[in-house]
Amino acid sequence: MSGVTIRNLGKAFPKEDGTMTQALEGVNLDIRDEEFICLVGPSGCGKTTLLRIIAGLETA
Ligand SMILES: Nc1ncnc2c1ncn2[C@@H]1O[C@H](COP(=O)(O)OP(=O)(O)O)[C@@H](O)[C@H]1O
Ligand SMILES: [Mg+2]
């Protein structure tokens, strides 16, 4: 196995008021072996959440 393949990944966090924050939706990503990837976007767009899911620290 090599690289990272992500298909239609989503993540929602529950908020205190009972509604959900949709942190990620419909994420598709192909990272090949030895590729160098930068994840760029504004604060709160889901960069850390995506990395945590890839690392296995968070469920999708
Ligand atoms: N543990 C958490 N509980 C609730 N909401 C979260 C949690 N982690 C992230 N979020 C929310 O998910 C969205 C994406 O956050 P995050 O992945 O930290 O973005 P970034 O790293 O791009 O700044 C934000 O709306 C943030 O408030
Ligand atoms: Mg972050």
Coordinates of C-alpha atoms and ligand atoms in Angstrom, one line a residue:
M1 CA 0.0 0.0 0.0
S2 CA 1.3 3.5 -0.8
G3 CA 0.0 7.0 -1.0
V4 CA -3.3 8.3 0.3
T5 CA -6.7 8.0 -1.4
I6 CA -9.7 9.9 0.0
R7 CA -13.2 9.6 -1.5
N8 CA -16.2 11.7 -0.5
L9 CA -14.9 12.3 3.0
G10 CA -17.0 14.3 5.4
K11 CA -16.9 15.4 9.1
A12 CA -19.4 17.1 11.3
F13 CA -19.0 18.2 14.9
P14 CA -22.0 18.6 17.2
K15 CA -22.5 22.1 18.6
E16 CA -23.8 22.9 22.1
D17 CA -27.1 24.2 20.6
G18 CA -27.7 20.7 19.1
T19 CA -26.9 21.7 15.5
M20 CA -23.8 20.5 13.6
T21 CA -20.8 22.2 12.3
Q22 CA -20.0 20.7 8.8
A23 CA -16.2 20.9 9.0
L24 CA -15.6 18.8 5.8
E25 CA -17.8 17.7 3.0
G26 CA -17.2 15.7 -0.2
V27 CA -13.4 15.7 0.1
N28 CA -11.5 13.8 -2.6
L29 CA -7.7 13.6 -2.6
D30 CA -5.0 11.5 -4.3
I31 CA -1.5 11.7 -2.8
R32 CA 1.0 9.5 -4.5
D33 CA 4.1 8.0 -3.0
E34 CA 6.9 10.6 -2.5
E35 CA 4.6 13.5 -3.5
F36 CA 4.9 16.7 -1.4
I37 CA 1.5 18.2 -0.6
C38 CA 0.6 21.6 0.9
L39 CA -2.8 22.1 2.4
V40 CA -3.8 25.7 2.1
G41 CA -6.9 27.6 3.1
P42 CA -8.4 30.2 5.5
S43 CA -8.7 29.6 9.2
G44 CA -11.5 27.2 10.0
C45 CA -11.8 25.6 6.5
G46 CA -10.9 22.1 7.9
K47 CA -7.2 21.7 7.4
T48 CA -6.4 20.3 10.8
T49 CA -9.5 18.1 10.8
L50 CA -8.5 16.5 7.5
L51 CA -4.9 15.9 8.8
R52 CA -6.3 14.4 12.0
I53 CA -8.5 12.0 10.1
I54 CA -5.7 11.0 7.8
A55 CA -3.5 10.4 10.9
G56 CA -6.2 8.2 12.5
L57 CA -6.8 10.6 15.4
E58 CA -10.3 11.4 14.3
T59 CA -13.1 9.4 12.6
A60 CA -14.5 10.6 9.2
Ligands
LIG1 N1 -13.1 19.2 18.2 C1 -13.9 20.0 17.6 N2 -15.2 20.2 18.1 C2 -16.0 21.1 17.4 N3 -15.8 21.7 16.3 C3 -14.5 21.6 15.8 C4 -13.6 20.7 16.4 N4 -12.4 20.8 15.6 C5 -12.7 21.6 14.6 N5 -14.0 22.1 14.7 C6 -14.6 23.0 13.8 O1 -14.4 22.5 12.4 C7 -14.1 23.6 11.5 C8 -12.7 23.3 10.9 O2 -11.8 23.5 11.9 P1 -10.2 23.2 11.7 O3 -10.1 21.8 11.0 O4 -9.5 23.4 13.0 O5 -9.8 24.3 10.6 P2 -8.4 24.8 10.2 O6 -7.3 23.9 10.7 O7 -8.4 24.9 8.7 O8 -8.3 26.2 10.8 C9 -14.2 24.9 12.3 O9 -15.5 25.4 12.2 C10 -14.0 24.4 13.7 O10 -14.6 25.3 14.7
MG2 MG -5.6 24.2 11.9

